[in-house]
XYZ file of N, CA and C in Angstrom:
741
model
N 56.631 -83.560 -38.863
C 57.931 -84.119 -39.249
C 57.737 -85.547 -39.738
N 58.306 -85.869 -40.846
C 58.139 -87.197 -41.399
C 59.026 -88.202 -40.662
N 58.466 -89.352 -40.260
C 59.274 -90.364 -39.616
C 60.267 -90.953 -40.587
N 61.501 -91.256 -40.101
C 62.549 -91.790 -40.962
C 62.626 -93.299 -40.894
N 61.926 -93.920 -39.968
C 61.946 -95.363 -39.846
C 60.594 -95.841 -39.345
N 60.328 -97.155 -39.461
C 59.029 -97.643 -39.011
C 58.799 -97.363 -37.525
N 57.577 -97.037 -37.183
C 57.195 -96.858 -35.794
C 56.660 -98.175 -35.259
N 56.807 -98.353 -33.954
C 56.275 -99.538 -33.304
C 54.955 -99.178 -32.645
N 53.983 -100.052 -32.806
C 52.659 -99.830 -32.239
C 52.276 -101.029 -31.390
N 51.803 -100.763 -30.189
C 51.389 -101.807 -29.253
C 49.872 -101.938 -29.308
N 49.392 -103.094 -29.760
C 47.957 -103.338 -29.921
C 47.512 -104.365 -28.890
N 46.467 -104.037 -28.145
C 46.038 -104.934 -27.071
C 44.576 -104.729 -26.731
N 43.980 -105.766 -26.150
C 42.699 -105.638 -25.491
C 42.960 -105.180 -24.059
N 42.114 -104.327 -23.546
C 42.233 -103.921 -22.157
C 40.971 -104.354 -21.421
N 41.053 -104.494 -20.107
C 39.875 -104.957 -19.356
C 38.684 -104.029 -19.544
N 37.491 -104.599 -19.407
C 36.277 -103.781 -19.500
C 36.356 -102.650 -18.487
N 36.105 -101.440 -18.918
C 36.286 -100.291 -18.025
C 35.198 -100.193 -16.962
N 35.562 -99.543 -15.866
C 34.597 -99.137 -14.851
C 34.361 -97.647 -15.058
N 33.157 -97.309 -15.461
C 32.854 -95.930 -15.827
C 32.529 -95.107 -14.582
N 33.171 -93.958 -14.465
C 32.971 -93.056 -13.353
C 32.095 -91.879 -13.790
N 31.486 -91.228 -12.836
C 30.611 -90.095 -13.146
C 31.252 -88.757 -12.790
N 32.573 -88.728 -12.681
C 33.275 -87.491 -12.323
C 33.175 -86.462 -13.443
N 33.226 -85.184 -13.060
C 33.301 -84.089 -14.018
C 34.720 -83.532 -13.979
N 35.514 -83.868 -14.975
C 36.917 -83.455 -14.994
C 37.098 -82.234 -15.885
N 38.123 -81.449 -15.565
C 38.421 -80.256 -16.361
C 39.921 -80.050 -16.551
N 40.724 -80.949 -16.001
C 42.177 -80.888 -16.162
C 42.644 -82.181 -16.802
N 43.580 -82.070 -17.733
C 44.023 -83.230 -18.503
C 45.528 -83.431 -18.333
N 45.940 -84.395 -17.514
C 47.380 -84.674 -17.393
C 47.978 -85.086 -18.728
N 49.271 -84.847 -18.880
C 49.923 -85.069 -20.169
C 49.927 -86.534 -20.581
N 49.901 -87.448 -19.624
C 50.012 -88.870 -19.948
C 48.695 -89.622 -19.789
N 47.572 -88.911 -19.792
C 46.266 -89.543 -19.673
C 45.406 -89.279 -20.905
N 44.469 -90.183 -21.127
C 43.413 -89.963 -22.105
C 42.085 -90.037 -21.361
N 41.232 -89.054 -21.574
C 39.907 -89.044 -20.972
C 38.893 -89.509 -22.008
N 38.161 -90.557 -21.661
C 37.155 -91.134 -22.545
C 35.770 -90.928 -21.942
N 34.893 -90.278 -22.694
C 33.528 -90.003 -22.253
C 32.558 -90.867 -23.052
N 31.709 -91.597 -22.325
C 30.674 -92.411 -22.960
C 29.319 -91.809 -22.625
N 28.577 -91.428 -23.653
C 27.281 -90.771 -23.467
C 26.203 -91.610 -24.133
N 25.182 -91.975 -23.366
C 24.015 -92.651 -23.935
C 22.969 -91.596 -24.259
N 22.646 -91.481 -25.522
C 21.797 -90.387 -25.993
C 20.451 -90.370 -25.292
N 19.882 -91.538 -25.034
C 18.553 -91.591 -24.432
C 18.528 -91.045 -23.007
N 19.675 -90.917 -22.367
C 19.730 -90.369 -21.006
C 19.532 -88.858 -20.985
N 19.572 -88.219 -22.156
C 19.561 -86.756 -22.202
C 18.438 -86.194 -23.060
N 17.370 -86.955 -23.212
C 16.263 -86.481 -24.043
C 15.634 -85.208 -23.478
N 15.593 -85.089 -22.156
C 14.990 -83.900 -21.554
C 15.864 -82.657 -21.720
N 17.112 -82.846 -22.125
C 18.033 -81.716 -22.321
C 18.071 -81.238 -23.757
N 17.191 -81.792 -24.600
C 17.267 -81.500 -26.035
C 17.139 -80.003 -26.330
N 16.228 -79.323 -25.668
C 16.050 -77.886 -25.918
C 17.302 -77.108 -25.525
N 17.895 -77.476 -24.417
C 19.137 -76.814 -24.001
C 20.260 -77.090 -24.997
N 20.361 -78.318 -25.455
C 21.396 -78.658 -26.431
C 21.242 -77.812 -27.697
N 20.014 -77.660 -28.157
C 19.774 -76.858 -29.353
C 20.210 -75.408 -29.141
N 20.040 -74.908 -27.940
C 20.401 -73.512 -27.666
C 21.911 -73.278 -27.737
N 22.703 -74.347 -27.639
C 24.159 -74.217 -27.687
C 24.698 -74.204 -29.108
N 23.896 -74.673 -30.057
C 24.363 -74.815 -31.429
C 24.172 -73.515 -32.203
N 25.043 -73.304 -33.178
C 24.901 -72.126 -34.023
C 23.942 -72.432 -35.184
N 23.514 -71.424 -35.948
C 22.532 -71.652 -37.015
C 22.981 -72.688 -38.045
N 24.261 -72.702 -38.377
C 24.749 -73.677 -39.366
C 24.610 -75.102 -38.845
N 24.910 -75.299 -37.562
C 24.792 -76.633 -36.979
C 23.339 -77.087 -36.934
N 22.443 -76.176 -36.588
C 21.022 -76.522 -36.574
C 20.516 -76.846 -37.973
N 21.013 -76.123 -38.960
C 20.632 -76.395 -40.344
C 21.100 -77.779 -40.775
N 22.325 -78.132 -40.401
C 22.843 -79.465 -40.719
C 21.994 -80.537 -40.075
N 21.629 -80.333 -38.812
C 20.807 -81.323 -38.115
C 19.456 -81.488 -38.803
N 18.900 -80.388 -39.292
C 17.601 -80.441 -39.941
C 17.593 -81.188 -41.253
N 18.764 -81.395 -41.839
C 18.843 -82.097 -43.126
C 18.684 -83.618 -42.965
N 18.851 -84.120 -41.743
C 18.691 -85.557 -41.540
C 17.212 -85.931 -41.663
N 16.972 -87.032 -42.340
C 15.596 -87.460 -42.606
C 14.938 -88.028 -41.354
N 15.705 -88.797 -40.574
C 15.139 -89.470 -39.413
C 15.397 -88.677 -38.132
N 14.382 -88.685 -37.260
C 14.475 -87.967 -36.000
C 15.653 -88.453 -35.165
N 15.911 -89.768 -35.142
C 17.000 -90.305 -34.324
C 18.353 -89.769 -34.793
N 18.489 -89.540 -36.098
C 19.750 -89.002 -36.617
C 19.889 -87.522 -36.278
N 18.787 -86.784 -36.327
C 18.826 -85.377 -35.918
C 19.183 -85.258 -34.445
N 18.569 -86.121 -33.640
C 18.835 -86.105 -32.201
C 20.291 -86.440 -31.912
N 20.837 -87.427 -32.627
C 22.236 -87.814 -32.413
C 23.174 -86.675 -32.774
N 22.903 -86.001 -33.891
C 23.778 -84.923 -34.320
C 23.744 -83.767 -33.319
N 22.562 -83.383 -32.874
C 22.442 -82.264 -31.935
C 23.091 -82.606 -30.604
N 22.846 -83.821 -30.112
C 23.449 -84.240 -28.848
C 24.967 -84.306 -28.967
N 25.448 -84.838 -30.058
C 26.891 -84.960 -30.253
C 27.583 -83.603 -30.246
N 27.045 -82.660 -30.990
C 27.691 -81.348 -31.058
C 27.586 -80.617 -29.713
N 26.459 -80.762 -29.030
C 26.314 -80.139 -27.715
C 27.284 -80.764 -26.714
N 27.416 -82.080 -26.761
C 28.356 -82.778 -25.877
C 29.779 -82.261 -26.096
N 30.163 -82.126 -27.353
C 31.495 -81.605 -27.647
C 31.684 -80.215 -27.056
N 30.702 -79.382 -27.225
C 30.801 -78.006 -26.717
C 30.916 -77.992 -25.188
N 30.081 -78.781 -24.520
C 30.050 -78.765 -23.063
C 31.344 -79.325 -22.477
N 31.780 -80.468 -22.979
C 32.991 -81.101 -22.421
C 34.234 -80.269 -22.725
N 34.402 -79.856 -23.963
C 35.597 -79.091 -24.330
C 35.647 -77.746 -23.610
N 34.488 -77.143 -23.374
C 34.478 -75.839 -22.717
C 35.021 -75.923 -21.297
N 34.822 -77.065 -20.639
C 35.342 -77.212 -19.280
C 36.862 -77.203 -19.276
N 37.454 -77.892 -20.230
C 38.915 -77.971 -20.290
C 39.520 -76.659 -20.795
N 38.832 -75.989 -21.695
C 39.350 -74.758 -22.282
C 38.978 -73.507 -21.489
N 38.123 -73.688 -20.480
C 37.726 -72.574 -19.602
C 37.078 -71.441 -20.404
N 36.112 -71.818 -21.240
C 35.386 -70.823 -22.021
C 33.953 -71.303 -22.224
N 33.017 -70.388 -22.489
C 31.616 -70.792 -22.645
C 31.424 -71.745 -23.830
N 30.527 -72.720 -23.710
C 30.300 -73.682 -24.799
C 29.951 -73.028 -26.128
N 29.157 -71.966 -26.087
C 28.706 -71.336 -27.321
C 29.809 -70.572 -28.039
N 30.940 -70.345 -27.365
C 32.037 -69.591 -27.973
C 32.969 -70.467 -28.813
N 32.828 -71.769 -28.713
C 33.710 -72.663 -29.465
C 33.333 -72.646 -30.938
N 34.341 -72.627 -31.790
C 34.136 -72.658 -33.237
C 34.801 -73.920 -33.782
N 34.023 -74.731 -34.455
C 34.528 -75.991 -34.999
C 34.830 -75.837 -36.487
N 35.803 -76.592 -36.911
C 36.079 -76.688 -38.339
C 36.445 -78.129 -38.670
N 36.447 -78.439 -39.937
C 36.734 -79.795 -40.384
C 38.129 -79.857 -40.966
N 38.942 -80.771 -40.418
C 40.283 -80.968 -40.921
C 40.298 -81.984 -42.048
N 41.492 -82.451 -42.410
C 41.595 -83.465 -43.465
C 40.766 -84.706 -43.124
N 40.132 -85.275 -44.140
C 39.323 -86.488 -44.006
C 38.198 -86.303 -42.994
N 37.678 -85.070 -42.911
C 36.517 -84.746 -42.078
C 36.767 -84.920 -40.588
N 38.015 -84.885 -40.161
C 38.305 -84.984 -38.730
C 37.992 -83.642 -38.081
N 37.145 -83.636 -37.024
C 36.767 -82.359 -36.397
C 37.929 -81.746 -35.620
N 37.981 -80.432 -35.583
C 38.997 -79.729 -34.814
C 38.432 -78.374 -34.391
N 39.089 -77.765 -33.423
C 38.666 -76.471 -32.919
C 39.425 -75.360 -33.619
N 38.732 -74.285 -33.881
C 39.334 -73.129 -34.537
C 39.685 -72.073 -33.492
N 40.882 -71.478 -33.647
C 41.259 -70.343 -32.826
C 41.549 -70.651 -31.376
N 41.872 -71.920 -31.053
C 42.247 -72.268 -29.695
C 43.639 -72.873 -29.694
N 44.168 -73.054 -28.521
C 45.504 -73.616 -28.384
C 45.565 -75.022 -28.966
N 46.752 -75.408 -29.452
C 46.930 -76.739 -30.023
C 47.157 -77.811 -28.959
N 47.077 -77.437 -27.691
C 47.434 -78.419 -26.654
C 46.355 -79.472 -26.454
N 45.136 -79.211 -26.861
C 44.042 -80.157 -26.624
C 43.610 -80.811 -27.929
N 43.697 -82.140 -27.958
C 43.236 -82.913 -29.111
C 42.033 -83.743 -28.687
N 41.112 -83.933 -29.617
C 39.960 -84.764 -29.295
C 39.470 -85.475 -30.545
N 38.671 -86.506 -30.315
C 38.034 -87.217 -31.409
C 36.729 -87.812 -30.890
N 35.796 -88.051 -31.794
C 34.463 -88.491 -31.383
C 33.941 -89.526 -32.364
N 33.124 -90.445 -31.842
C 32.538 -91.496 -32.667
C 31.127 -91.782 -32.161
N 30.263 -92.267 -33.066
C 28.868 -92.548 -32.721
C 28.503 -93.937 -33.215
N 27.649 -94.605 -32.459
C 27.084 -95.884 -32.897
C 25.760 -96.094 -32.195
N 24.684 -96.159 -32.959
C 23.353 -96.367 -32.404
C 23.081 -95.366 -31.278
N 22.936 -95.817 -30.031
C 22.527 -94.907 -28.961
C 23.697 -94.351 -28.155
N 24.924 -94.610 -28.578
C 26.076 -94.155 -27.802
C 26.954 -93.179 -28.587
N 27.572 -92.280 -27.824
C 28.607 -91.374 -28.313
C 29.844 -91.615 -27.467
N 30.991 -91.760 -28.103
C 32.252 -91.939 -27.397
C 33.201 -90.825 -27.823
N 33.756 -90.121 -26.829
C 34.624 -88.986 -27.094
C 35.930 -89.157 -26.334
N 37.050 -88.876 -26.990
C 38.366 -89.002 -26.383
C 39.071 -87.656 -26.382
N 39.737 -87.328 -25.269
C 40.525 -86.104 -25.144
C 41.941 -86.476 -24.738
N 42.916 -85.777 -25.330
C 44.314 -86.080 -25.068
C 45.179 -84.866 -25.379
N 46.360 -84.829 -24.780
C 47.341 -83.804 -25.113
C 47.952 -84.081 -26.487
N 48.000 -85.367 -26.865
C 48.547 -85.792 -28.157
C 47.392 -86.142 -29.105
N 47.672 -86.207 -30.415
C 46.632 -86.640 -31.358
C 46.025 -87.978 -30.948
N 44.720 -88.097 -31.108
C 44.009 -89.280 -30.632
C 42.907 -89.631 -31.620
N 42.584 -90.904 -31.707
C 41.487 -91.363 -32.549
C 40.667 -92.384 -31.787
N 39.367 -92.380 -32.013
C 38.484 -93.295 -31.291
C 37.397 -93.792 -32.231
N 36.963 -95.025 -32.004
C 35.852 -95.561 -32.796
C 35.029 -96.486 -31.919
N 33.723 -96.376 -32.026
C 32.794 -97.276 -31.347
C 31.856 -97.864 -32.384
N 31.553 -99.141 -32.236
C 30.663 -99.806 -33.182
C 29.675 -100.679 -32.425
N 28.448 -100.704 -32.930
C 27.445 -101.642 -32.441
C 27.673 -102.978 -33.136
N 27.715 -104.052 -32.377
C 27.972 -105.374 -32.953
C 26.667 -105.896 -33.546
N 26.486 -105.618 -34.808
C 25.273 -105.986 -35.538
C 25.444 -107.396 -36.099
N 24.738 -108.342 -35.523
C 24.907 -109.739 -35.930
C 24.423 -109.998 -37.347
N 23.628 -109.067 -37.909
C 23.115 -109.244 -39.273
C 24.038 -108.641 -40.333
N 25.092 -107.974 -39.905
C 25.977 -107.324 -40.876
C 26.758 -108.376 -41.668
N 26.783 -108.248 -42.975
C 27.458 -109.214 -43.847
C 28.941 -108.843 -43.961
N 29.658 -109.122 -42.896
C 31.048 -108.666 -42.800
C 31.972 -109.383 -43.775
N 31.627 -110.594 -44.172
C 32.519 -111.348 -45.070
C 32.684 -110.641 -46.411
N 31.716 -109.806 -46.775
C 31.792 -109.111 -48.058
C 32.834 -108.000 -48.062
N 33.309 -107.579 -46.896
C 34.267 -106.469 -46.842
C 35.627 -106.895 -46.309
N 35.863 -108.196 -46.164
C 37.148 -108.651 -45.639
C 38.277 -108.391 -46.633
N 38.092 -108.822 -47.869
C 39.132 -108.619 -48.882
C 39.306 -107.126 -49.150
N 40.557 -106.700 -49.132
C 40.874 -105.304 -49.373
C 40.964 -104.473 -48.121
N 40.441 -104.987 -47.006
C 40.510 -104.263 -45.742
C 41.314 -104.997 -44.673
N 41.468 -106.311 -44.832
C 42.191 -107.116 -43.855
C 43.186 -108.013 -44.580
N 44.306 -108.289 -43.900
C 45.276 -109.204 -44.502
C 44.913 -110.653 -44.135
N 45.705 -111.587 -44.630
C 45.372 -113.002 -44.461
C 45.351 -113.422 -42.998
N 46.312 -112.930 -42.210
C 46.352 -113.284 -40.793
C 45.115 -112.761 -40.060
N 44.707 -111.550 -40.387
C 43.525 -110.977 -39.745
C 42.262 -111.747 -40.131
N 42.143 -112.092 -41.402
C 40.969 -112.845 -41.861
C 40.903 -114.202 -41.180
N 42.047 -114.851 -41.046
C 42.081 -116.145 -40.355
C 41.651 -115.990 -38.898
N 42.085 -114.922 -38.267
C 41.719 -114.675 -36.879
C 40.214 -114.443 -36.741
N 39.644 -113.709 -37.689
C 38.197 -113.456 -37.662
C 37.418 -114.757 -37.798
N 37.846 -115.623 -38.717
C 37.138 -116.876 -38.932
C 37.340 -117.849 -37.777
N 38.492 -117.759 -37.119
C 38.830 -118.721 -36.070
C 38.097 -118.430 -34.765
N 37.869 -117.168 -34.465
C 37.235 -116.802 -33.207
C 35.756 -116.484 -33.452
N 35.109 -115.870 -32.476
C 33.716 -115.464 -32.667
C 33.691 -114.449 -33.808
N 33.296 -114.855 -35.012
C 33.567 -114.038 -36.199
C 33.027 -112.611 -36.153
N 31.759 -112.433 -35.808
C 31.187 -111.090 -35.887
C 31.799 -110.175 -34.826
N 32.029 -110.692 -33.622
C 32.658 -109.891 -32.576
C 34.085 -109.514 -32.963
N 34.816 -110.496 -33.473
C 36.210 -110.253 -33.835
C 36.319 -109.273 -35.001
N 35.420 -109.399 -35.960
C 35.435 -108.468 -37.087
C 35.303 -107.022 -36.601
N 34.290 -106.751 -35.774
C 34.070 -105.383 -35.327
C 35.203 -104.895 -34.425
N 35.805 -105.793 -33.648
C 36.932 -105.380 -32.818
C 38.099 -104.907 -33.686
N 38.459 -105.703 -34.677
C 39.562 -105.319 -35.554
C 39.211 -104.094 -36.392
N 37.949 -103.999 -36.791
C 37.525 -102.841 -37.576
C 37.690 -101.548 -36.777
N 37.272 -101.567 -35.504
C 37.401 -100.351 -34.693
C 38.862 -99.967 -34.509
N 39.746 -100.944 -34.444
C 41.173 -100.632 -34.303
C 41.677 -99.877 -35.532
N 41.289 -100.350 -36.696
C 41.730 -99.674 -37.913
C 41.132 -98.269 -38.017
N 39.834 -98.135 -37.703
C 39.194 -96.824 -37.745
C 39.873 -95.853 -36.779
N 40.094 -96.288 -35.536
C 40.721 -95.416 -34.540
C 42.124 -95.021 -34.970
N 42.864 -95.959 -35.516
C 44.226 -95.673 -35.971
C 44.231 -94.614 -37.067
N 43.396 -94.786 -38.059
C 43.388 -93.840 -39.175
C 42.869 -92.477 -38.748
N 41.967 -92.430 -37.774
C 41.492 -91.143 -37.278
C 42.579 -90.434 -36.480
N 43.385 -91.187 -35.736
C 44.460 -90.575 -34.955
C 45.579 -90.047 -35.843
N 45.897 -90.769 -36.905
C 46.981 -90.349 -37.795
C 46.573 -89.194 -38.699
N 45.268 -89.038 -38.893
C 44.804 -88.024 -39.828
C 44.670 -88.544 -41.247
N 44.915 -89.847 -41.429
C 44.751 -90.452 -42.745
C 43.289 -90.782 -42.994
N 42.952 -90.983 -44.248
C 41.623 -91.465 -44.595
C 41.671 -92.960 -44.812
N 40.510 -93.600 -44.736
C 40.486 -95.054 -44.899
C 40.951 -95.475 -46.287
N 40.879 -94.594 -47.243
C 41.331 -94.936 -48.587
C 42.848 -94.941 -48.710
N 43.540 -94.509 -47.636
C 44.999 -94.493 -47.664
C 45.603 -95.851 -47.341
N 44.790 -96.889 -47.245
C 45.334 -98.228 -47.060
C 44.891 -98.902 -45.788
N 43.599 -99.229 -45.696
C 43.076 -99.880 -44.496
C 43.817 -101.177 -44.204
N 44.126 -101.927 -45.254
C 44.743 -103.236 -45.066
C 46.211 -103.137 -44.656
N 46.805 -101.945 -44.757
C 48.223 -101.806 -44.418
C 48.475 -101.953 -42.927
N 47.472 -101.679 -42.127
C 47.655 -101.743 -40.681
C 47.341 -103.137 -40.162
N 48.325 -103.758 -39.504
C 48.082 -105.007 -38.798
C 47.317 -104.695 -37.525
N 46.140 -105.297 -37.357
C 45.276 -104.964 -36.227
C 45.215 -106.061 -35.173
N 46.020 -107.107 -35.322
C 46.041 -108.169 -34.322
C 46.860 -107.751 -33.107
N 46.618 -108.415 -31.966
C 47.331 -108.094 -30.745
C 48.839 -108.321 -30.921
N 49.612 -107.486 -30.258
C 51.065 -107.612 -30.312
C 51.723 -106.278 -30.590
N 53.027 -106.307 -30.752
C 53.801 -105.120 -31.089
C 54.216 -105.239 -32.548
N 53.797 -104.295 -33.364
C 54.021 -104.357 -34.801
C 54.703 -103.078 -35.276
N 55.414 -103.193 -36.378
C 56.011 -102.015 -36.991
C 55.052 -101.464 -38.043
N 54.992 -100.154 -38.133
C 54.169 -99.472 -39.132
C 55.076 -98.515 -39.886
N 55.212 -98.698 -41.167
C 56.081 -97.860 -41.979
C 55.305 -96.652 -42.491
N 55.621 -95.494 -41.916
C 54.971 -94.248 -42.330
C 55.954 -93.327 -43.050
N 57.028 -93.895 -43.561
C 58.109 -93.071 -44.103
C 57.679 -92.234 -45.304
N 56.635 -92.654 -45.987
C 56.192 -91.907 -47.162
C 55.016 -90.981 -46.860
N 54.648 -90.907 -45.584
C 53.470 -90.140 -45.232
C 53.785 -89.164 -44.116
N 53.305 -87.948 -44.243
C 53.490 -86.935 -43.206
C 52.279 -86.970 -42.278
N 52.328 -87.910 -41.308
C 51.179 -88.143 -40.437
C 51.627 -88.228 -38.987
N 50.652 -88.205 -38.096
C 50.931 -88.376 -36.678
C 51.232 -89.849 -36.391
N 52.359 -90.162 -35.745
C 52.629 -91.559 -35.389
C 51.705 -92.018 -34.267
N 51.366 -93.291 -34.266
C 50.541 -93.891 -33.222
C 51.345 -95.000 -32.561
N 51.391 -94.997 -31.233
C 52.159 -96.016 -30.519
C 51.293 -96.931 -29.667
N 50.044 -96.528 -29.396
C 49.139 -97.331 -28.582
C 47.804 -97.503 -29.296
N 47.314 -98.742 -29.315
C 46.023 -99.021 -29.939
C 45.312 -100.062 -29.081
N 44.328 -99.622 -28.329
C 43.675 -100.474 -27.336
C 42.183 -100.595 -27.629
N 41.656 -101.798 -27.451
C 40.222 -102.029 -27.659
C 39.597 -102.522 -26.364
N 38.295 -102.269 -26.234
C 37.588 -102.634 -25.008
C 36.099 -102.686 -25.297
N 35.350 -103.198 -24.320
C 33.892 -103.272 -24.422
C 33.295 -102.127 -23.624
N 32.751 -101.092 -24.285
C 32.195 -99.952 -23.556
C 30.809 -100.214 -22.983
N 30.053 -101.123 -23.606
C 28.695 -101.455 -23.167
C 28.314 -102.773 -23.844
N 27.257 -103.392 -23.353
C 26.814 -104.653 -23.947
C 26.523 -104.460 -25.432
N 27.054 -105.373 -26.240
C 26.839 -105.407 -27.687
C 27.567 -104.274 -28.427
N 28.551 -103.673 -27.792
C 29.364 -102.636 -28.431
C 30.836 -102.967 -28.233
N 31.655 -102.465 -29.147
C 33.105 -102.565 -29.014
C 33.703 -101.232 -29.424
N 34.833 -100.886 -28.827
C 35.472 -99.597 -29.120
C 36.983 -99.756 -29.102
N 37.654 -98.841 -29.776
C 39.111 -98.783 -29.752
C 39.558 -97.339 -29.697
N 40.743 -97.131 -29.104
C 41.322 -95.793 -29.018
C 42.787 -95.894 -29.414
N 43.222 -94.962 -30.258
C 44.596 -94.915 -30.751
C 45.240 -93.612 -30.296
N 46.494 -93.716 -29.844
C 47.157 -92.529 -29.316
C 48.659 -92.644 -29.520
N 49.344 -91.506 -29.330
C 50.795 -91.469 -29.426
C 51.363 -91.023 -28.088
N 52.672 -91.165 -27.935
C 53.329 -90.724 -26.712
C 53.233 -91.746 -25.603
N 53.768 -91.382 -24.442
C 53.738 -92.251 -23.274
C 52.367 -92.159 -22.609
N 51.740 -93.304 -22.427
C 50.388 -93.346 -21.889
C 50.395 -94.011 -20.524
N 50.005 -93.249 -19.491
C 49.929 -93.799 -18.137
C 48.613 -94.513 -17.907
N 47.542 -94.061 -18.572
C 46.257 -94.719 -18.380
C 45.105 -93.885 -18.886
N 43.903 -94.409 -18.632
C 42.672 -93.783 -19.095
C 41.806 -93.372 -17.904
N 41.026 -92.347 -18.117
C 39.911 -92.016 -17.243
C 38.637 -92.324 -18.028
N 37.844 -93.281 -17.512
C 36.611 -93.662 -18.180
C 35.451 -92.950 -17.501
N 34.784 -92.084 -18.248
C 33.804 -91.161 -17.675
C 32.440 -91.356 -18.342
N 31.443 -91.664 -17.528
C 30.091 -91.884 -18.030
C 29.307 -90.580 -17.902
N 28.779 -90.118 -19.014
C 28.049 -88.853 -18.999
C 28.984 -87.669 -18.961
N 28.413 -86.489 -18.717
C 29.224 -85.272 -18.733
C 28.630 -84.184 -17.869
């Protein structure tokens, strides 16, 4: 349903999470479950992970030139299968994935009640599960990245001033993850207007009247690990997060 008026979005930093090692399989309507996986912790499980993937997924993994990229792809897809299977009460190998608009992953032939999104950066995978549409992004804070070259066209004047005023590289990646998470949650692509979203802290209006997209009401950023930043975007009433390390 197309929104008839601007939506309000609450953008904030949240305290650094305390990651728990619980294995959850039930998702309350007002919670988001966030899973943080460090790829290097599961190197001994690589053969098992490969056994969960179908031939097409293995073929895709084989196309990567570098071993680290193949490992990330295989681990990521296996993680999705294992975590989602717990909530859906079905074997991991039975899940069928498909690609939605703008390459957003989704499950085929299952109930619409479970939404998820996934992001990768260097040695980490971050996955979010929710009853409502959700978007997540994690980035490694690369101090060598020439971020000033991408400010124009992606950030407005207030955002650029904020980046220059504070710790520039950290602030850039924080705001960038907010925009990425927002666009992934709405189902839009980054070409649909990255600069249109105000990513600074506060409550802002977002005019989606010309777009048939999922509204986002919460956009929160946090530090998932040293030298990383992440953001999660969601809709509906949010009671809180479950921060889960591993799976």
